Coordinates of C-alpha atoms in Angstrom, one line a residue:
M216 CA 105.4 72.4 109.1
I217 CA 101.6 72.6 110.4
P218 CA 99.7 69.5 109.2
V219 CA 96.4 70.3 108.1
K220 CA 93.5 68.8 110.5
G221 CA 90.3 67.1 109.3
V222 CA 91.3 66.3 105.7
A223 CA 92.5 62.8 105.8
G224 CA 91.1 60.8 102.9
Q225 CA 89.7 64.1 101.2
R226 CA 90.4 65.3 97.8
I227 CA 91.4 69.0 98.1
A228 CA 92.2 71.3 95.2
V229 CA 94.7 74.1 95.5
L230 CA 94.5 77.1 93.1
G231 CA 97.9 79.0 92.8
L232 CA 101.1 77.7 93.4
G233 CA 103.4 80.2 94.6
R234 CA 104.9 80.4 98.3
S235 CA 101.5 80.1 100.2
G236 CA 100.0 77.6 97.7
L237 CA 102.6 75.2 97.5
A238 CA 103.1 75.4 101.6
A239 CA 99.4 74.7 101.8
A240 CA 99.6 71.7 99.3
R241 CA 102.3 70.3 101.4
A242 CA 100.4 70.7 104.5
L243 CA 97.4 69.2 103.3
R244 CA 99.4 66.2 101.9
D245 CA 101.0 65.8 105.5
G246 CA 97.5 65.9 106.9
G247 CA 96.6 62.8 104.7
A248 CA 94.6 64.7 102.0
E249 CA 94.8 63.9 98.1
V250 CA 95.8 67.3 96.7
V251 CA 94.9 68.4 93.0
A252 CA 96.8 71.5 92.3
W253 CA 96.5 74.3 89.4
D254 CA 98.2 77.3 88.4
D255 CA 98.0 79.3 85.2
N256 CA 101.7 79.4 85.3
P257 CA 103.3 76.4 83.3
A258 CA 106.5 76.8 85.5
A259 CA 104.5 76.7 88.7
R260 CA 102.7 73.6 87.8
A261 CA 106.1 71.9 86.8
T262 CA 107.5 72.8 90.3
A263 CA 104.3 71.2 92.1
E264 CA 104.7 68.1 89.9
G265 CA 108.2 67.9 90.8
E266 CA 107.2 67.5 94.3
G267 CA 104.7 64.8 93.4
F268 CA 101.5 66.9 93.3
A269 CA 98.9 66.0 90.6
T270 CA 97.8 68.8 88.6
A271 CA 94.5 69.2 86.7
D272 CA 92.9 72.0 85.0
L273 CA 90.2 73.1 87.4
T274 CA 88.1 75.1 84.8
R275 CA 87.1 72.1 82.8
A276 CA 83.7 70.8 83.2
G277 CA 83.3 68.4 86.2
A278 CA 86.6 69.4 87.8
F279 CA 85.0 69.7 91.3
D280 CA 83.4 66.5 91.4
Q281 CA 84.6 64.6 94.4
I282 CA 86.6 67.6 95.5
A283 CA 86.1 68.6 99.4
A284 CA 87.4 72.0 99.4
L285 CA 89.3 74.6 97.4
I286 CA 92.1 76.4 98.9
V287 CA 93.0 79.7 97.1
S288 CA 96.1 81.7 97.1
P289 CA 95.9 85.4 98.3
G290 CA 96.5 87.1 95.0
I291 CA 93.6 85.5 93.2
P292 CA 90.3 87.3 93.3
H293 CA 87.3 85.3 94.6
L294 CA 84.7 88.2 94.2
Y295 CA 85.7 91.5 93.0
P296 CA 86.6 93.0 90.6
A297 CA 85.6 89.6 89.2
P298 CA 85.7 86.2 90.6
N299 CA 88.3 83.8 89.2
P300 CA 86.6 81.3 87.0
V301 CA 87.9 78.4 89.3
V302 CA 86.8 80.1 92.5
M303 CA 83.2 80.4 90.8
A304 CA 83.1 77.0 89.6
A305 CA 83.7 75.7 93.0
L306 CA 81.2 78.1 94.5
R307 CA 78.7 76.8 91.9
A308 CA 79.2 73.4 92.6
G309 CA 79.0 74.0 96.5
V310 CA 82.5 73.3 97.3
P311 CA 83.8 75.4 100.3
V312 CA 86.6 78.0 99.4
D313 CA 89.3 78.6 102.0
N314 CA 92.8 79.8 102.1
D315 CA 96.1 78.9 104.1
I316 CA 95.1 81.2 106.9
G317 CA 92.0 79.5 107.6
L318 CA 93.7 76.0 107.4
F319 CA 96.5 77.4 109.8
F320 CA 93.9 78.5 112.7
R321 CA 92.1 75.4 112.6
S322 CA 95.2 73.2 112.6
F323 CA 97.6 75.0 114.8
A324 CA 96.6 73.8 118.3
T325 CA 97.5 70.0 118.9
E326 CA 97.1 67.4 121.8
E327 CA 100.7 68.2 122.7
W328 CA 99.7 71.4 124.3
H329 CA 98.1 69.7 127.4
S330 CA 101.6 69.2 128.6
F331 CA 102.6 72.8 128.1
D332 CA 103.4 74.9 131.0
M333 CA 102.6 78.1 129.0
L334 CA 100.1 77.8 126.0
P335 CA 101.2 79.1 122.5
Q336 CA 99.5 82.2 121.5
V337 CA 98.9 83.7 118.1
V338 CA 99.2 87.5 117.6
A339 CA 97.9 88.8 114.1
V340 CA 98.4 92.1 112.7
T341 CA 96.5 93.8 110.0
G342 CA 95.9 97.5 108.8
S343 CA 96.6 99.5 105.8
N344 CA 100.0 100.8 106.6
G345 CA 102.7 99.5 109.0
K346 CA 101.8 96.0 109.3
S347 CA 105.1 94.5 108.4
T348 CA 107.1 96.8 110.6
T349 CA 104.7 96.3 113.5
S350 CA 104.8 92.5 113.1
A351 CA 108.6 92.4 112.8
L352 CA 108.9 94.7 115.8
I353 CA 106.8 92.4 118.0
H354 CA 108.9 89.6 116.9
H355 CA 111.9 91.5 117.8
I356 CA 110.8 92.5 121.1
L357 CA 110.0 88.8 122.1
S358 CA 113.0 87.6 120.7
H359 CA 114.9 90.3 122.6
A360 CA 113.1 89.1 125.9
Q361 CA 114.0 85.5 125.0
R362 CA 110.5 84.4 124.5
P363 CA 110.0 81.7 121.7
A364 CA 108.5 83.3 118.6
Q365 CA 107.9 82.7 115.0
L366 CA 107.1 85.3 112.4
A367 CA 105.0 84.3 109.4
G368 CA 102.1 85.4 107.1
N369 CA 102.5 88.2 104.8
I370 CA 106.2 88.5 105.9
G371 CA 108.6 85.9 106.7
R372 CA 107.4 82.3 106.2
G373 CA 104.2 81.0 104.7
V374 CA 101.8 80.3 107.9
L375 CA 101.7 76.5 107.2
D376 CA 105.5 76.4 106.8
L377 CA 106.0 77.3 110.5
D378 CA 107.3 74.8 113.2
P379 CA 105.0 73.0 115.3
A380 CA 104.5 75.4 118.5
A381 CA 106.8 74.9 121.3
D382 CA 106.0 75.5 125.1
G383 CA 105.0 79.2 125.5
D384 CA 105.6 79.9 121.7
V385 CA 104.0 83.1 120.2
I386 CA 103.1 83.1 116.5
V387 CA 103.2 86.7 115.1
L388 CA 101.3 86.9 111.8
E389 CA 100.9 89.9 109.3
L390 CA 97.9 89.5 107.5
S391 CA 96.7 91.5 104.4
S392 CA 93.0 92.1 103.5
Y393 CA 93.5 89.5 100.9
Q394 CA 94.2 87.0 103.6
T395 CA 91.6 88.1 106.0
D396 CA 88.8 88.4 103.5
L397 CA 88.7 84.4 102.7
A398 CA 89.7 82.7 105.8
R399 CA 87.1 80.6 107.1
A400 CA 88.7 80.5 110.4
L401 CA 90.2 83.6 112.3
T402 CA 91.0 83.1 115.9
P403 CA 93.9 85.0 117.1
D404 CA 94.6 85.6 120.8
V405 CA 95.7 89.3 120.0
A406 CA 94.4 91.1 117.0
V407 CA 96.0 94.4 116.0
F408 CA 94.4 97.0 113.6
T409 CA 97.0 99.7 112.8
N410 CA 95.2 102.1 110.5
L411 CA 92.9 102.4 107.4
S412 CA 93.5 104.4 104.3
P413 CA 92.2 103.8 100.7
D414 CA 94.1 100.9 99.1
H415 CA 93.2 97.6 97.0
L416 CA 89.8 99.4 96.4
D417 CA 89.2 97.4 93.1
R418 CA 89.8 94.0 94.9
H419 CA 87.3 94.9 97.7
A420 CA 84.7 97.0 95.6
G421 CA 85.5 100.2 97.6
L422 CA 86.5 101.4 101.1
G423 CA 83.7 99.8 102.9
G424 CA 84.5 96.4 101.4
Y425 CA 88.2 97.1 102.3
F426 CA 87.4 97.7 105.9
A427 CA 85.1 95.0 106.0
A428 CA 87.8 92.5 105.1
K429 CA 90.0 93.9 107.8
R430 CA 87.4 93.7 110.3
R431 CA 86.8 90.2 109.9
L432 CA 89.9 89.5 112.0
F433 CA 88.1 90.9 115.1
A434 CA 84.5 89.6 114.3
E435 CA 84.8 86.1 113.0
G436 CA 86.1 84.5 116.2
G437 CA 86.8 87.3 118.6
P438 CA 90.5 87.9 120.0
D439 CA 91.1 87.9 123.8
R440 CA 92.6 91.2 123.3
A441 CA 92.3 93.7 120.7
V442 CA 94.9 96.6 119.9
I443 CA 93.4 99.1 117.7
G444 CA 94.6 102.5 116.1
V445 CA 91.8 104.9 116.6
D446 CA 93.1 107.8 114.5
E447 CA 90.6 107.0 111.6
P448 CA 87.0 107.0 112.0
E449 CA 87.2 103.2 111.1
G450 CA 89.3 102.3 114.0
A451 CA 87.4 104.3 116.4
Y452 CA 84.2 102.4 115.3
L453 CA 85.9 99.1 115.7
A454 CA 87.3 99.8 119.0
G455 CA 83.9 100.9 120.2
Q456 CA 82.3 97.7 118.7
M457 CA 84.9 95.5 120.6
A458 CA 84.7 97.1 124.0
E459 CA 81.8 96.4 126.7
G460 CA 82.4 99.7 127.9
P461 CA 84.8 102.4 128.7
T462 CA 86.8 100.5 131.5
D463 CA 87.1 97.3 129.3
D464 CA 90.7 96.8 129.0
R465 CA 90.4 93.9 126.4
V466 CA 90.7 96.9 124.2
I467 CA 93.9 98.9 124.0
R468 CA 93.4 102.2 121.9
V469 CA 96.4 103.6 119.9
S470 CA 97.1 107.0 118.7
V471 CA 99.5 109.1 117.3
A472 CA 97.2 112.1 116.8
A473 CA 96.0 112.7 120.3
K474 CA 96.4 112.2 123.9
L475 CA 94.0 109.5 124.9
T476 CA 92.0 109.9 128.1
G477 CA 89.4 107.7 129.8
P478 CA 89.5 104.9 132.4
G479 CA 90.5 102.1 129.9
W480 CA 93.8 101.1 128.4
Q481 CA 95.6 103.5 126.2
V482 CA 99.0 103.7 124.3
F483 CA 99.6 107.0 122.4
A484 CA 102.7 108.9 121.2
R485 CA 103.1 112.7 121.2
K486 CA 106.2 114.7 120.3
G487 CA 108.2 111.7 120.3
F488 CA 107.1 110.2 123.6
L489 CA 105.3 106.9 123.8
S490 CA 102.9 107.0 126.9
E491 CA 100.8 104.1 128.4
Y492 CA 97.7 105.0 130.5
R493 CA 95.6 102.6 132.5
K494 CA 92.7 103.5 134.4
G495 CA 93.3 107.3 133.9
R496 CA 96.9 107.2 135.0
Q497 CA 100.4 106.9 133.5
V498 CA 102.2 103.6 134.1
A499 CA 105.1 104.0 131.6
S500 CA 106.6 106.4 129.2
I501 CA 109.6 105.9 126.5
D502 CA 111.2 108.4 124.4
L503 CA 111.2 107.4 120.9
R504 CA 113.3 110.2 119.3
E505 CA 116.6 108.4 119.4
V506 CA 115.4 105.1 118.4
A507 CA 117.0 105.0 115.0
G508 CA 114.9 102.1 113.5
L509 CA 111.8 103.8 114.0
P510 CA 111.9 107.5 112.4
G511 CA 108.7 109.5 112.2
A512 CA 105.2 109.5 113.4
H513 CA 104.1 106.6 111.4
N514 CA 106.8 104.5 113.1
H515 CA 105.8 105.8 116.4
Q516 CA 102.4 104.3 115.5
N517 CA 104.0 101.0 114.9
A518 CA 105.9 101.2 118.2
C519 CA 102.9 102.0 120.1
C520 CA 100.8 99.1 118.5
A521 CA 104.0 96.6 119.2
Y522 CA 104.4 97.9 122.7
A523 CA 100.8 97.2 123.6
V524 CA 101.1 93.7 122.4
A525 CA 104.1 93.2 124.2
R526 CA 102.5 94.3 127.3
T527 CA 99.4 92.0 126.9
L528 CA 102.1 89.2 126.7
G529 CA 103.5 90.2 130.2
L530 CA 106.6 92.1 129.2
A531 CA 107.8 95.0 131.3
P532 CA 108.3 98.4 129.8
R533 CA 111.9 98.6 130.4
V534 CA 112.5 95.3 128.6
I535 CA 110.4 96.7 125.7
E536 CA 112.3 100.0 125.6
A537 CA 115.7 98.2 125.5
A538 CA 114.3 95.9 122.6
L539 CA 112.9 99.2 120.7
H540 CA 116.7 100.6 120.7
S541 CA 118.0 97.7 119.2
Y542 CA 115.6 97.4 116.4
P543 CA 117.3 97.4 113.3
G544 CA 114.2 98.3 111.0
L545 CA 112.9 96.5 107.8
P546 CA 114.3 96.7 104.2
H547 CA 112.3 99.2 102.1
R548 CA 110.4 100.7 105.1
S549 CA 112.3 104.0 105.9
Q550 CA 115.5 102.2 105.6
I551 CA 118.7 104.4 105.6
V552 CA 120.9 102.7 102.9
A553 CA 123.6 105.5 103.0
Q554 CA 124.9 108.7 104.5
A555 CA 127.5 110.6 102.6
G556 CA 128.5 114.2 102.3
G557 CA 126.0 115.1 104.8
V558 CA 123.3 113.8 102.8
T559 CA 121.0 110.8 104.1
Y560 CA 119.5 108.3 101.5
V561 CA 116.3 106.6 102.6
N562 CA 114.8 103.7 100.9
D563 CA 110.9 103.7 101.6
S564 CA 110.0 101.5 98.5
K565 CA 107.2 99.9 100.6
A566 CA 105.3 103.3 100.3
T567 CA 103.1 102.0 97.5
N568 CA 100.2 104.3 98.2
V569 CA 99.5 108.0 99.0
D570 CA 98.8 107.6 102.7
S571 CA 102.2 105.6 103.3
A572 CA 104.3 108.1 101.3
V573 CA 102.7 111.0 103.1
Q574 CA 104.2 109.5 106.4
G575 CA 107.5 109.2 104.8
L576 CA 107.3 113.0 103.8
R577 CA 106.3 114.0 107.4
A578 CA 109.3 112.0 108.9
F579 CA 112.3 113.8 107.2
S580 CA 113.0 117.4 106.4
N581 CA 114.9 119.0 103.4
I582 CA 113.7 116.2 101.1
R583 CA 114.9 115.3 97.6
W584 CA 112.0 113.1 96.7
I585 CA 112.0 110.1 94.3
C586 CA 108.4 109.2 93.4
G587 CA 106.1 107.7 90.7
G588 CA 105.2 104.6 89.3
L589 CA 101.9 102.9 88.7
Q590 CA 99.4 105.3 90.1
K591 CA 96.5 104.0 92.3
E592 CA 92.8 105.3 92.6
G593 CA 92.2 108.4 94.7
G594 CA 94.5 110.9 93.3
L595 CA 97.6 112.9 94.8
E596 CA 96.3 115.7 96.6
A597 CA 97.4 114.4 100.1
L598 CA 100.8 114.4 98.9
N599 CA 100.7 117.9 98.0
A600 CA 99.5 118.8 101.5
A601 CA 102.3 117.0 102.8
S602 CA 105.0 118.2 100.6
G603 CA 106.1 121.3 102.5
N604 CA 109.4 119.6 103.5
V605 CA 110.1 118.7 99.8
A606 CA 112.8 120.8 97.9
K607 CA 112.3 118.8 94.8
A608 CA 110.6 115.8 93.4
Y609 CA 112.4 113.5 90.8
V610 CA 109.6 111.6 89.1
I611 CA 110.1 108.0 87.7
G612 CA 107.8 105.6 86.0
R613 CA 106.3 104.9 82.6
E614 CA 103.8 107.9 83.1
A615 CA 106.1 110.3 85.1
A616 CA 105.0 113.3 83.1
Q617 CA 101.2 112.5 84.3
F618 CA 102.2 112.0 87.9
A619 CA 104.4 115.0 88.0
L620 CA 101.6 117.2 86.6
Q621 CA 99.6 116.4 89.8
L622 CA 102.4 117.7 92.2
T623 CA 102.5 121.3 93.3
C624 CA 106.3 121.0 94.4
E625 CA 109.1 121.5 91.9
T626 CA 109.4 118.4 89.7
E627 CA 111.8 116.9 87.1
I628 CA 110.7 114.1 85.0
C629 CA 113.4 111.4 85.3
T630 CA 111.3 108.3 84.2
D631 CA 114.1 105.9 85.4
M632 CA 115.7 105.3 88.8
A633 CA 119.2 105.7 87.7
T634 CA 118.5 109.3 86.4
A635 CA 116.6 110.3 89.4
V636 CA 119.1 109.0 91.9
A637 CA 121.9 110.9 89.9
R638 CA 119.9 114.2 89.7
A639 CA 119.0 114.0 93.3
H640 CA 122.5 113.2 94.5
A641 CA 123.8 116.2 92.1
E642 CA 121.6 118.7 93.8
A643 CA 121.5 117.6 97.3
Q644 CA 123.1 119.7 100.0
P645 CA 124.5 118.8 103.3
G646 CA 121.3 118.2 105.7
D647 CA 119.2 117.0 103.0
T648 CA 117.5 113.5 102.6
V649 CA 117.1 111.7 99.2
L650 CA 113.8 109.8 99.8
L651 CA 112.4 107.1 97.7
A652 CA 108.8 107.2 98.9
P653 CA 106.9 106.4 95.4
A654 CA 103.3 106.8 96.5
A655 CA 102.7 104.1 93.7
A656 CA 102.8 100.7 92.6
S657 CA 106.0 99.3 91.0
F658 CA 104.7 97.2 88.3
D659 CA 105.1 99.5 85.4
Q660 CA 109.0 99.0 85.7
Y661 CA 109.6 96.4 88.6
D662 CA 108.4 93.1 89.7
N663 CA 107.8 94.2 93.1
F664 CA 108.5 97.0 95.7
E665 CA 111.6 95.0 96.7
K666 CA 113.1 95.0 93.5
R667 CA 112.4 98.7 93.1
G668 CA 114.0 99.4 96.7
E669 CA 117.0 97.3 95.5
A670 CA 117.5 99.4 92.3
F671 CA 117.3 102.5 94.3
A672 CA 120.0 101.2 96.7
A673 CA 122.3 100.1 94.0
E674 CA 122.1 103.5 92.3
V675 CA 122.9 105.2 95.6
A676 CA 125.8 102.9 96.1
K677 CA 127.1 103.9 92.6
V678 CA 127.0 107.9 93.3
T679 CA 128.0 107.6 96.8
A680 CA 131.1 105.4 96.0
G681 CA 133.6 108.2 95.6

């Protein structure tokens, strides 16, 4: 655990008592704070009370008297589409509002670091798609190279649940826009921006607000080095803001759309080959086509970002290449769950928005596509443009008929996962891929995308058992 600094003797309120909220409460208590906790869910309050935390309704009048700060869990809106009443009460009372990420960055470094031979470093990864894979891949590469590393944030452990840093430790954090938007301290050593596509637009009042939340990771403290995907205008803009000039190698530009040229530091992938260029000259190349855990151009972008980070941390290209080949992939991200009768079954349940589903559609051929769910803003036009590899779509979700009407490929309304998998299996031919890439949220039928992916894998196991 990382005890929070600078809170001894203070009364700190914590709103939201899920994984990150409880971890924050524990870390605050370890730092000497008096914690007052609240969650609308009685079961969550009971769990906190069972750990000895006092709970109090923070919506009541005078709740913020004598409160020094409010720590808010990521899922709770603090501004758009409307601020949570507790957050607004804190702001009106002049009480600072922060989250566990802000607490982590102000508390991670300790006096013990003065005795270390190699200072610990923090790598923080944000973007719309690929954050989890990029973060897990960086952690995997470091572990393969026998570098001490911990993975946390939006993946793995809560940031304040991490162990205190060891000599040379590297902390890899996946950070969502919900986490970067509110944190009062953001000071990673290396910051990564994978890409940007429309998502969470209601939470950030549009694409500009969403990008602004991501940009804070680079603007609030300023990382020593920035790895930035430049295939979208926002990434190119961010790289331009961070660099002092064309030769500034504190910015590493990443692309899977074009060969990058110029005197700076670039990492790009074309036709399945990753290339690293510095000062206009190629210094390394890796064939990604046989890396089973990273299929498709979107995963090649993740590989480029992870490679760039590993290079900034001093790892040799041959070490990184070996680690890429041993990477097993993450559950629910282009995960092969079965191969039977010449048909491959792929769980990409994490493809919760149109852009991420498009990447999955481009990664495979002869696709039997299972899609649908709680549709997000923006429409499905991009899916139609990328559906050339789709033999047929099997649509699930409570609004499956409406979802199917927006698709131009052949569709069948299945509504539930069992029917969709059974129909796709029955019609699949050798060489086909049955792909779950929903392009929608899961909440109309499942608690989260993990549960949806598990349901897909379970149904695949049933139909392939014989």
